Coordinates of C-alpha atoms in Angstrom, one line a residue:
Chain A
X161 CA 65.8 101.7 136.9
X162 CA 63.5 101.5 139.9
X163 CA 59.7 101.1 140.1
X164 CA 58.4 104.6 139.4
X165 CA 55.0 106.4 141.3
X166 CA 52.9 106.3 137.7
X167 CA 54.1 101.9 137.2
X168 CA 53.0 101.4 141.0
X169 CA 49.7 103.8 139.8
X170 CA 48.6 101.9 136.9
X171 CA 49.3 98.3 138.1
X172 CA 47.4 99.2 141.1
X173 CA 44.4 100.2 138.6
X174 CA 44.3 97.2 136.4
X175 CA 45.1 94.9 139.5
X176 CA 41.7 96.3 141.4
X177 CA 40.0 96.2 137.9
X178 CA 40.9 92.4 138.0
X179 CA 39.9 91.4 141.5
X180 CA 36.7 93.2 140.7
X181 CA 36.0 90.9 138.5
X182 CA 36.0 88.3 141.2
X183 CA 34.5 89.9 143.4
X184 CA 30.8 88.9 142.8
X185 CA 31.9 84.5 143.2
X186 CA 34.8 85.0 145.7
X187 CA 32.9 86.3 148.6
X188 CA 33.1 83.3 150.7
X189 CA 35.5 81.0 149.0
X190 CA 38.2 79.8 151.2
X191 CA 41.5 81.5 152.0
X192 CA 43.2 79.2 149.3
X193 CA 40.8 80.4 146.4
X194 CA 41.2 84.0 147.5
X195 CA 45.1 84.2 147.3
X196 CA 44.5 82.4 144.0
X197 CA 42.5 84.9 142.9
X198 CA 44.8 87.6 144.1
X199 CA 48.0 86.7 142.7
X200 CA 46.1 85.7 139.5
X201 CA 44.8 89.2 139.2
X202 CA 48.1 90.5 140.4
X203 CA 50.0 88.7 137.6
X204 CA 48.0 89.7 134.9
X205 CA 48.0 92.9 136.1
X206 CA 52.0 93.2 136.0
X207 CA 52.1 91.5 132.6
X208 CA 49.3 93.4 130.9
X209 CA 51.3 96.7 131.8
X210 CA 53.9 95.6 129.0
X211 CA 51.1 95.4 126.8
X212 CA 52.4 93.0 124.9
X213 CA 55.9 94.1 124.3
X214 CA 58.3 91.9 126.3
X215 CA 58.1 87.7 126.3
X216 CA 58.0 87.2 129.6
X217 CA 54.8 89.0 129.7
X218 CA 53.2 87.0 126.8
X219 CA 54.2 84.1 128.5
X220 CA 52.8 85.3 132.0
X221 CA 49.8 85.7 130.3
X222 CA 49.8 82.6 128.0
X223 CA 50.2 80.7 131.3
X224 CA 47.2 82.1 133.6
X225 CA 45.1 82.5 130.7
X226 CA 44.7 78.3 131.1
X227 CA 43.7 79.2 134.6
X228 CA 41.5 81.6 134.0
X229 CA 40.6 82.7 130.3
X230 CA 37.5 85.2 131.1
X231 CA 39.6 87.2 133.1
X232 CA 42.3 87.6 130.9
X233 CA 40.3 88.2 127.9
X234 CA 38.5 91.1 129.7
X235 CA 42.0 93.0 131.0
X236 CA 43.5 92.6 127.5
X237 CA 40.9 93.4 125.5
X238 CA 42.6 96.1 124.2
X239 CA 45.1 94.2 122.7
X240 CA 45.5 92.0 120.0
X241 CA 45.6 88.1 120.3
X242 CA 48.5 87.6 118.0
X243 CA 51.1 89.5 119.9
X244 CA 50.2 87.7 122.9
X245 CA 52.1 84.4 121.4
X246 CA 55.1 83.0 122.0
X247 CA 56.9 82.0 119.0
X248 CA 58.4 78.5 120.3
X249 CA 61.9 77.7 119.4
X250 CA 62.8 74.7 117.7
X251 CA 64.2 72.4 120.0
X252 CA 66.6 69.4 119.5
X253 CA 65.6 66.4 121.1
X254 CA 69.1 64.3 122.1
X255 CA 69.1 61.5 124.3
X256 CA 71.4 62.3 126.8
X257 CA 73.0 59.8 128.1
X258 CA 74.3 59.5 124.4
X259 CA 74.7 63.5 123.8
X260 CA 77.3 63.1 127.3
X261 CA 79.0 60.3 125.7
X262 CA 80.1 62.1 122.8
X263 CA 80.9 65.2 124.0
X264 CA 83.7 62.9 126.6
X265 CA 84.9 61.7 123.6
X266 CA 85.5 64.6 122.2
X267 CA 86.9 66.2 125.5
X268 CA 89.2 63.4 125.3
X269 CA 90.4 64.2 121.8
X270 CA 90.8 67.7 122.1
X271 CA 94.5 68.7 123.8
X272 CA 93.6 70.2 126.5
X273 CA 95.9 73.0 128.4
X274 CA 95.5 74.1 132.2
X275 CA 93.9 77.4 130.6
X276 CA 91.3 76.0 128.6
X277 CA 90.4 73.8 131.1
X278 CA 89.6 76.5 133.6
X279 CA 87.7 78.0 130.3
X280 CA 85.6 75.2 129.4
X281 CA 84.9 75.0 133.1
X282 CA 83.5 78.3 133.5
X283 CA 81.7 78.0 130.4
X284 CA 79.7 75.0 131.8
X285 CA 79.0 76.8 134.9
X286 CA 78.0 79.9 133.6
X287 CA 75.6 77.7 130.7
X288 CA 74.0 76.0 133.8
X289 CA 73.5 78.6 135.7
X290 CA 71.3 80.7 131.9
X291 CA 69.2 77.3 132.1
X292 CA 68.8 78.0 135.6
X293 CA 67.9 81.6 135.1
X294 CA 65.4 80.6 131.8
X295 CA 64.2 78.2 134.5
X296 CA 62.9 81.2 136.8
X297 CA 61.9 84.0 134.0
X298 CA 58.3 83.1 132.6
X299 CA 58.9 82.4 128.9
X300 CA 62.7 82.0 129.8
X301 CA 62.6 78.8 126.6
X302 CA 61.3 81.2 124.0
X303 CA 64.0 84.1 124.6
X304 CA 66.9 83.1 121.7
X305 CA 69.6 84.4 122.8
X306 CA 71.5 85.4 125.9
X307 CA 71.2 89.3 125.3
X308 CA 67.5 89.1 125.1
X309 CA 67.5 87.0 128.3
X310 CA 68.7 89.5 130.0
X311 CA 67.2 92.0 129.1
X312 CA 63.8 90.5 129.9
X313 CA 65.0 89.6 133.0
X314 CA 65.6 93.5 134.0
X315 CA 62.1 93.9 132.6
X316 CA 60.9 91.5 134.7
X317 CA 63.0 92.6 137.8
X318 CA 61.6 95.9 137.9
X319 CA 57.6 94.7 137.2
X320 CA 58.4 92.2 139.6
X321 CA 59.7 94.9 142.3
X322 CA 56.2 96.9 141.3
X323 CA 53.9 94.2 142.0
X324 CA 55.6 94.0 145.7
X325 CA 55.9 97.3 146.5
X326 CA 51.9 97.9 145.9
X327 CA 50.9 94.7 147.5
X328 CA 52.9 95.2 150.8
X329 CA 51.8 98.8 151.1
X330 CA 48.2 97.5 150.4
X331 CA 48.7 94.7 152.9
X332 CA 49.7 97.5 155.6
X333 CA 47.1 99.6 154.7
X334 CA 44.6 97.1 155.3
X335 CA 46.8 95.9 158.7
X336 CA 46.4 99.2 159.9
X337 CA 43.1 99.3 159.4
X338 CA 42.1 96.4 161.4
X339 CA 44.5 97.3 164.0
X340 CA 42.1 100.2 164.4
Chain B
X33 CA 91.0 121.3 127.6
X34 CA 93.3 121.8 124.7
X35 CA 91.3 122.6 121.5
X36 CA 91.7 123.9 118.1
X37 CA 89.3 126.8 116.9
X38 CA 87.8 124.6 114.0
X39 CA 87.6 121.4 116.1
X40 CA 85.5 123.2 118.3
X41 CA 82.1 122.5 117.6
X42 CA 83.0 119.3 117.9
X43 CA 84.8 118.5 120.9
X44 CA 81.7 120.6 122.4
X45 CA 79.5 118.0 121.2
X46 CA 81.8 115.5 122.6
X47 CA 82.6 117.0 126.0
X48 CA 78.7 117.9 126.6
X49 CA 77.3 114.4 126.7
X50 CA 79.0 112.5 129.4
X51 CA 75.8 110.6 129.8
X52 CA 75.5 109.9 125.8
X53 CA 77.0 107.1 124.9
X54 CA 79.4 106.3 122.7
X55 CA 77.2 105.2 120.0
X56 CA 75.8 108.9 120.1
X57 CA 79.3 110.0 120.1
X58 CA 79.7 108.0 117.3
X59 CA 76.9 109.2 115.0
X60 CA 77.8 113.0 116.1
X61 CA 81.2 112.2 114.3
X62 CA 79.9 110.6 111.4
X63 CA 77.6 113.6 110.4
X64 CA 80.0 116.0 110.9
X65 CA 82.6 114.2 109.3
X66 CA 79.9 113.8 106.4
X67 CA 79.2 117.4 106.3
X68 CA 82.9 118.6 106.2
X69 CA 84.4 115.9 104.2
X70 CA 81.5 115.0 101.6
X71 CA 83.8 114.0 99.0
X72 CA 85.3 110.5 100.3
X73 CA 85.9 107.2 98.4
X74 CA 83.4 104.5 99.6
X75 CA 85.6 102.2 99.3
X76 CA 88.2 102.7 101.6
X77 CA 88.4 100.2 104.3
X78 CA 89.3 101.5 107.2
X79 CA 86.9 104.0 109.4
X80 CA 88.7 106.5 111.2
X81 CA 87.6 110.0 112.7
X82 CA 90.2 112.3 110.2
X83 CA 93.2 111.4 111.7
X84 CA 94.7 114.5 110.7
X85 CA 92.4 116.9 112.0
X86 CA 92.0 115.4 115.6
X87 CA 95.5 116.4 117.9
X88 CA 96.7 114.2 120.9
X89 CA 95.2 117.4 122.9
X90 CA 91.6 116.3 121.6
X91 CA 91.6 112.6 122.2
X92 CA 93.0 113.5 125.9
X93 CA 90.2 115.2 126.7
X94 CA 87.6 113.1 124.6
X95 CA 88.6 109.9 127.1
X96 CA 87.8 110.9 130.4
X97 CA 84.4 111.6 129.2
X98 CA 83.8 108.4 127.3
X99 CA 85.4 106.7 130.9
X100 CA 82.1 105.1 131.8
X101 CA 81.6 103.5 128.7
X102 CA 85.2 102.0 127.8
X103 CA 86.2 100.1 130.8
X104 CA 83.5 97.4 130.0
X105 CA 84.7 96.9 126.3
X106 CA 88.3 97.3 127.3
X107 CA 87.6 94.5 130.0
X108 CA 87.5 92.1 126.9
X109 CA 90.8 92.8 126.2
X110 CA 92.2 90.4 128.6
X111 CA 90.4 87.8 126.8
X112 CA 88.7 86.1 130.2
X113 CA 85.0 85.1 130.4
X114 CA 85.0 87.6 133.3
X115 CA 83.5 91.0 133.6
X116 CA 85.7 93.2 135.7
X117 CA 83.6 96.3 135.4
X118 CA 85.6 99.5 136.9
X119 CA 86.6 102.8 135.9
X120 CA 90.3 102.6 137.6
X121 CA 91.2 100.2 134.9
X122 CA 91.6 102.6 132.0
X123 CA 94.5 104.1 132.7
X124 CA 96.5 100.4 133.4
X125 CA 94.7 99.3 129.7
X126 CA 95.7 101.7 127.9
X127 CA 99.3 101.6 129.7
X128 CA 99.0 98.3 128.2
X129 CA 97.5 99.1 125.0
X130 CA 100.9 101.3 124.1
X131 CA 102.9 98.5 124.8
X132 CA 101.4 96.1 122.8
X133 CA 101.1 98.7 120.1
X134 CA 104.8 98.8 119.9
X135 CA 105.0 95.1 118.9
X136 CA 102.9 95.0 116.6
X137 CA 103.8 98.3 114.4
X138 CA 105.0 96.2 111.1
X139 CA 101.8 93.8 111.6
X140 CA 99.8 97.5 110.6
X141 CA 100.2 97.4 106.7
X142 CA 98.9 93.6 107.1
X143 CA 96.3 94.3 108.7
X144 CA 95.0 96.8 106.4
X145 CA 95.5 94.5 103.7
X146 CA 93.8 92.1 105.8
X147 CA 91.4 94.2 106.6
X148 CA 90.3 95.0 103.2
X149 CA 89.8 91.4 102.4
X150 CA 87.7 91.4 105.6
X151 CA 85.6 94.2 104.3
X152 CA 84.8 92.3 101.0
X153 CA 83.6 89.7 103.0
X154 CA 81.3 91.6 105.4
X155 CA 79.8 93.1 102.5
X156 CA 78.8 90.2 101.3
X157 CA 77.7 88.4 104.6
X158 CA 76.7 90.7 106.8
X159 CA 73.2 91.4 106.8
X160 CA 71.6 94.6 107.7
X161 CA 69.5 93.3 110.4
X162 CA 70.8 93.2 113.4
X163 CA 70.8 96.9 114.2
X164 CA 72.2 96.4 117.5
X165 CA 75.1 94.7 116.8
X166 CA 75.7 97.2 114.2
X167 CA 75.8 99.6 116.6
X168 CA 77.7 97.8 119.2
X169 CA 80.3 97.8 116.2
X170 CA 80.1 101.4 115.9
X171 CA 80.9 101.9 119.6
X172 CA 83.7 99.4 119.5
X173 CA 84.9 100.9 116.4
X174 CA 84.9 104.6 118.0
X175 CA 86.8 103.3 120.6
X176 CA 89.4 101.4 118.8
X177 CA 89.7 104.6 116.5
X178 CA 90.8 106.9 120.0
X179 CA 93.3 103.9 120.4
X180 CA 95.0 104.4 117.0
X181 CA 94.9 107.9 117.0
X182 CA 96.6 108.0 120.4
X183 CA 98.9 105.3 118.5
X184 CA 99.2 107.1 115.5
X185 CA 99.8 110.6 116.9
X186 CA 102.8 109.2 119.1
X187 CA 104.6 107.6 116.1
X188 CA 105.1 108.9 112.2
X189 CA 102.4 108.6 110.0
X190 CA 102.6 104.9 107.6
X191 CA 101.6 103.9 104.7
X192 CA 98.4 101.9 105.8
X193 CA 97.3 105.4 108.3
X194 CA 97.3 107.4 105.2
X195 CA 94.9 105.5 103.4
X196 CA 93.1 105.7 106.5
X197 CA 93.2 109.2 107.3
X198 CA 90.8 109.5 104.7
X199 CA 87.1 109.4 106.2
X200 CA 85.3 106.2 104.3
X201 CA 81.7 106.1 103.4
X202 CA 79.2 106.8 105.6
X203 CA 77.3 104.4 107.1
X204 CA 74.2 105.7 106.6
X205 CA 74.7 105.4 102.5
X206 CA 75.4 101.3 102.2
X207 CA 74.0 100.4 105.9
X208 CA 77.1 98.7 106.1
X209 CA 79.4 99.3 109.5
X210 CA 82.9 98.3 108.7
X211 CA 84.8 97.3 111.7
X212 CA 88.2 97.0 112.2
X213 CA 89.6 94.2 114.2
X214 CA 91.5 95.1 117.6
X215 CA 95.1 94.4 117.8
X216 CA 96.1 91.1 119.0
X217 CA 92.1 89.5 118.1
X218 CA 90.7 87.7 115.6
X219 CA 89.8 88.8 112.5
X220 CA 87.0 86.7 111.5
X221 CA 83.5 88.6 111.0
X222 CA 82.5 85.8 113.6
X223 CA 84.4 86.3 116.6
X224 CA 83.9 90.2 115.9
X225 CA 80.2 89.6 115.9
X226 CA 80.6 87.6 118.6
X227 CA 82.7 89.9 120.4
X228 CA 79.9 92.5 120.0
X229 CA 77.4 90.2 121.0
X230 CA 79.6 89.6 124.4
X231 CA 79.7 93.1 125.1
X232 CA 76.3 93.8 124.8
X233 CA 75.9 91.1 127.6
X234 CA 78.4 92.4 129.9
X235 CA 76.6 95.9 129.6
X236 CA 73.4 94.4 130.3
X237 CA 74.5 92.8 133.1
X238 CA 76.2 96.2 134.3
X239 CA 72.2 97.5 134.6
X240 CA 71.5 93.9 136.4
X241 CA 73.9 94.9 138.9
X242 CA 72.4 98.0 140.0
X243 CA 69.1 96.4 140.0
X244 CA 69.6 93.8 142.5
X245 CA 70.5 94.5 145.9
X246 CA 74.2 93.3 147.2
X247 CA 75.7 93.1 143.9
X248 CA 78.4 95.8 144.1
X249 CA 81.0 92.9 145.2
X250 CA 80.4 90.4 142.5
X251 CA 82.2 90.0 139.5
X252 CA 82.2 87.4 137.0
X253 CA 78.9 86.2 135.1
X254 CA 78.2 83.1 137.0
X255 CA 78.2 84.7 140.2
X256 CA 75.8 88.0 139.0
X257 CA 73.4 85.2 137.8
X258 CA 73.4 83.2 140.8
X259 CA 72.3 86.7 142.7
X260 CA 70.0 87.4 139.9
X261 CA 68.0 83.7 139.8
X262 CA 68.2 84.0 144.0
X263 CA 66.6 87.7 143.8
X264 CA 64.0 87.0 140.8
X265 CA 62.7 83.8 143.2
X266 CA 62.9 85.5 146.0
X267 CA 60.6 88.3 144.4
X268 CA 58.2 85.5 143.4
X269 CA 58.1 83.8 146.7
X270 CA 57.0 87.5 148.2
X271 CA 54.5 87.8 146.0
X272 CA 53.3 84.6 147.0
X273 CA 53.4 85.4 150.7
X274 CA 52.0 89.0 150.3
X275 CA 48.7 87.5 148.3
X276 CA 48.2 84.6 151.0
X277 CA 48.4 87.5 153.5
X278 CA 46.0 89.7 151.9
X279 CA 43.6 86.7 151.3
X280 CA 43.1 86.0 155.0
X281 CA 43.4 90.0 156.1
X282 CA 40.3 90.7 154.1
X283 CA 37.3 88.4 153.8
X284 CA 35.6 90.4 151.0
X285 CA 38.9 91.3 148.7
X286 CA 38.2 94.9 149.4
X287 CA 40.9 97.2 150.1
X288 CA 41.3 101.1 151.1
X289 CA 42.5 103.1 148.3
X290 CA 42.8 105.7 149.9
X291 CA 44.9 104.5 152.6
X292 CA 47.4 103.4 149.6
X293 CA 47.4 106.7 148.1
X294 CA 48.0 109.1 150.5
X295 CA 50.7 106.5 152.3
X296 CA 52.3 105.3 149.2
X297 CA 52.3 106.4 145.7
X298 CA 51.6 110.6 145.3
X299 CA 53.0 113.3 146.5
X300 CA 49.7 114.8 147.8
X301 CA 49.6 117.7 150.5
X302 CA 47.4 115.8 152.0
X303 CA 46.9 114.1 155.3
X304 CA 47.3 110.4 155.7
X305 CA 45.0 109.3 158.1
X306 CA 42.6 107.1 156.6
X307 CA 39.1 107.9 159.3
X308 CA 39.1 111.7 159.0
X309 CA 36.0 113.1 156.9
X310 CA 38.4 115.5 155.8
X311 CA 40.3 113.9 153.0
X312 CA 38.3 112.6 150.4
X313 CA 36.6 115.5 150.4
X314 CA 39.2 117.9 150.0
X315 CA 40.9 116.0 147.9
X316 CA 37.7 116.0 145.4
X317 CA 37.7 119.5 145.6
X318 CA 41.4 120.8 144.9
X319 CA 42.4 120.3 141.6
X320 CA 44.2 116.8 142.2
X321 CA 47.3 116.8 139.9
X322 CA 46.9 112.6 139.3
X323 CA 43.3 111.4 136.9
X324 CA 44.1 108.3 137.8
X325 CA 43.5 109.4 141.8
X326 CA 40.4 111.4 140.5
X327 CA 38.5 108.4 139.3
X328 CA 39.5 106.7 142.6
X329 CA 38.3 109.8 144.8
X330 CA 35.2 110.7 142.8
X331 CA 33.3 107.8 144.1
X332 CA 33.8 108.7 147.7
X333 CA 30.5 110.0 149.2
X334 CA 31.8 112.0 152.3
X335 CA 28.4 111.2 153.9
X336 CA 29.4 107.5 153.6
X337 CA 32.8 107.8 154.9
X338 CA 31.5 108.6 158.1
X339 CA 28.8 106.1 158.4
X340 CA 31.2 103.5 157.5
X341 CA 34.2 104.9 159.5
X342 CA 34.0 102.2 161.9
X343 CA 34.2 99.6 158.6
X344 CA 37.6 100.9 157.8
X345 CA 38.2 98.1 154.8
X346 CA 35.6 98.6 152.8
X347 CA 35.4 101.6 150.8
X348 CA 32.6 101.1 148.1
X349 CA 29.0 100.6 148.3
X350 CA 28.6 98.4 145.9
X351 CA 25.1 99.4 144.9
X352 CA 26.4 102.9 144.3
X353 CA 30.1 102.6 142.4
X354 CA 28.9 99.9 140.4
X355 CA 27.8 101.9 137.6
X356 CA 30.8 104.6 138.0
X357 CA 33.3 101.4 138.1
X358 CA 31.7 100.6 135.2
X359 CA 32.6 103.6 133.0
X360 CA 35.8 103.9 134.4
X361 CA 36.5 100.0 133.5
X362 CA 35.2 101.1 129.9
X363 CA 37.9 103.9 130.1
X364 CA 40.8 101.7 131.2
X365 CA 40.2 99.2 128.5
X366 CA 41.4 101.9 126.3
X367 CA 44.9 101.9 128.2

């Protein structure tokens, strides 16, 4: 699925509707409080288009709404403040120096054949390289299960591919128009 | 394609939706095995599509269709952590399929007997909620169902395929989906849950592949999520870039709709130079198909478009659009 016209339409809307609220204090900020504002706008923008619906959206939000709470509260008015939180999983806290110790020992106990070597190997890799992904994907540590890491991921992918298309062509636009 | 008269309606459903999948496939079956054989034991363990009715002929022409959807499931067969995802492989699978089939014929009446046991137990532990693993049981059940009707329609009919010849229960009367293992695999509701779950992953990743540029090559999920984390970051680090530009190109965080529009996003007839007088006021006047382009063009004063031609960026006044902004702010809010 690619980034459709009406996607690139409505997060252009709601990103404009944010920066407008900036407008009036931004003016003469510097160049470093200006990008803030942009990509904060941006980013709210791309979430709020999920209204709700996917993690990594509540999560998006969740995080710039520390940054900036009026703003957010104004673009998501419309929705309600429960389904914007992340339900945290429960975590087991291990020390790991002693969590690695006992899974050698039980590496060493297990018989191991050239096969299941390989296996275990490309389990490890492919369980590093998830964290790595959960790592990346706002909310990745709230997402349960593989499947659903994934799929927000696609989500993501595709808002993310939004957000850039409209800002380049916007940053052309406005290129072009200096040029002149 | 080689069809009965009565079998008709059916294979039509099944020939016409190459794009359905086979979970729709699926459900097509079960209602019209509901409808024509209403009368059926609940009980009975094993699911199968009336053995009976359907002919080698049928199932022939029912694969190629359901091609895009087996090769993923089928890629499990080999038992690696790998996903090999391509259509060429069915034909080698199921070359490989008949052979194992013929070592395991007298393991068939065990494995109905099994099989019932099984069915006790997922009665009793599985749970109704997980609707997609349900139906990522249904899918794998239609598709081991075509590989023991192939099966059964080569050799003579035994004890255990007569039971099953009968349809069972629906599945919409005890929400129950009762699976039947695959020959050679674990029988365990857990690994067949976890098969599912496995599958749904590998399809997923299927759509991840098409998403993300230079993918075609990779196989294998540690690879497909090293190109995923690299393009999701890279992504991010654009975004990045693209705001830090936009920050220093304009001072006053004002940018050209227009411009945008008539580049980018809409189909419009119209021209895309940003300058001419033209535009904004044709486009006011002819019924513009978008309402979200509307709002954006009913602001635009052509009398201010010229004065301010030489200001290319900014396209509000602010004095003037603010109260227009604001009732189309109050609009949005309702999105």
């Amino acid at each position: 699925m690619q980034p459709t016209s009406t996607m690139n339409e409505e997060f252009l809307k709601k990103w404009q509707m944010g920066l407008q609220m900036f407008r009036p204090s931004i003016d003469n900020a510097s160049v470093s409080e200006r990008k803030r504002a942009i990509k904060l706008s941006a980013d709210v923008a791309m979430a709020s288009l999920r209204k709700g619906t996917t993690c990594w959206s509540r999560a998006l939000i969740q995080k710039t709404a520390t940054e900036d709470n009026f703003l957010v509260r104004q673009m998501l008015s419309g929705i309600k403040e429960e389904t914007l939180i992340n339900k945290k999983l429960p975590k087991v806290m291990c020390h790991r120096k002693i969590v690695r110790r006992s899974k050698k020992i039980l590496m060493r106990r297990k018989s191991r054949s050239a096969m299941e070597e390989v296996a275990a190997k490309a389990k490890k890799l492919v369980k590093r390289k998830t964290q790595g992904l959960r790592n990346v994907v706002p909310g990745g540590e709230f997402m349960s299960n593989n499947v659903l890491l994934i799929q927000e991921t696609l989500d993501y992918i595709v808002s993310l591919q939004t957000q850039v298309n409209v800002m380049r062509s916007i940053v052309d636009a406005a290129e072009a128009g200096i040029e002149r | 394609m080689m069809m009965n008269g009565g079998e008709a309606t059916e294979a039509e459903l099944f020939l016409n939706c190459d794009d359905m999948s086979v979970l729709e496939r699926q459900r097509v079956q079960l209602n019209y095995h509901q409808y024509h054989h209403p009368g059926f034991e609940p009980t009975l363990p094993c699911f199968f599509p009336n053995s009976s009715k359907m002919n080698v002929g049928e199932v022939d022409s029912f694969l190629p269709s359901a091609g895009l959807d087996l090769p993923e499931i089928y890629g499990e067969l080999h038992g690696d952590a790998r996903i090999s995802v391509s259509p060429g492989n069915i034909t080698t699978e199921f070359g490989n399929s008949k052979k194992r089939k013929f070592g395991c014929v007298d393991t068939e009446t065990k494995v109905c007997n099994e099989k019932k046991k099984m069915m006790m137990m997922m009665d009793r532990e599985v749970a109704v909620e997980e609707e997609e693993e349900e139906k990522s049981k249904v899918t794998e059940q239609c598709t081991r169902s075509i590989m023991k009707m192939k099966n059964k329609a080569k050799k003579e009919q035994n004890s255990c395929s007569n039971d099953s010849s009968k349809v069972t229960k629906d599945s919409q009367r005890t929400d129950y989906i009762h699976v039947r293992a695959r020959r050679g695999q674990a029988t365990d509701s857990h690994s067949i849950a976890e098969r599912a779950r496995r599958e749904k992953i590998s399809g997923r990743m299927k759509f991840l592949q098409d998403l993300v540029p230079g993918c075609e090559k990779i196989t294998g999920k540690a690879g497909m999520l090293d190109e995923i984390i690299n393009y999701v970051q890279s992504l991010q680090r654009q975004v990045e870039f693209l705001s830090m530009k936009l920050a220093t190109v304009s001072p006053r965080l004002d940018f050209n709709i227009d411009d945008i529009f008539s580049k980018e996003v809409v189909s419009a007839p119209m021209m895309n130079l940003p300058n001419t007088v033209m535009p904004p006021h044709m486009m006011v006047n002819s019924g513009y198909p978008h309402d979200m382009v509307n709002s954006g063009y009913v602001h635009f004063n052509p009398m201010q478009q010229v004065v301010t031609s030489s200001d290319p960026l900014s396209c509000f006044n602010n004095g003037q659009s603010a109260t227009m902004w604001d009732s189309e702010v109050q609009n949005l809010y309702t999105v």
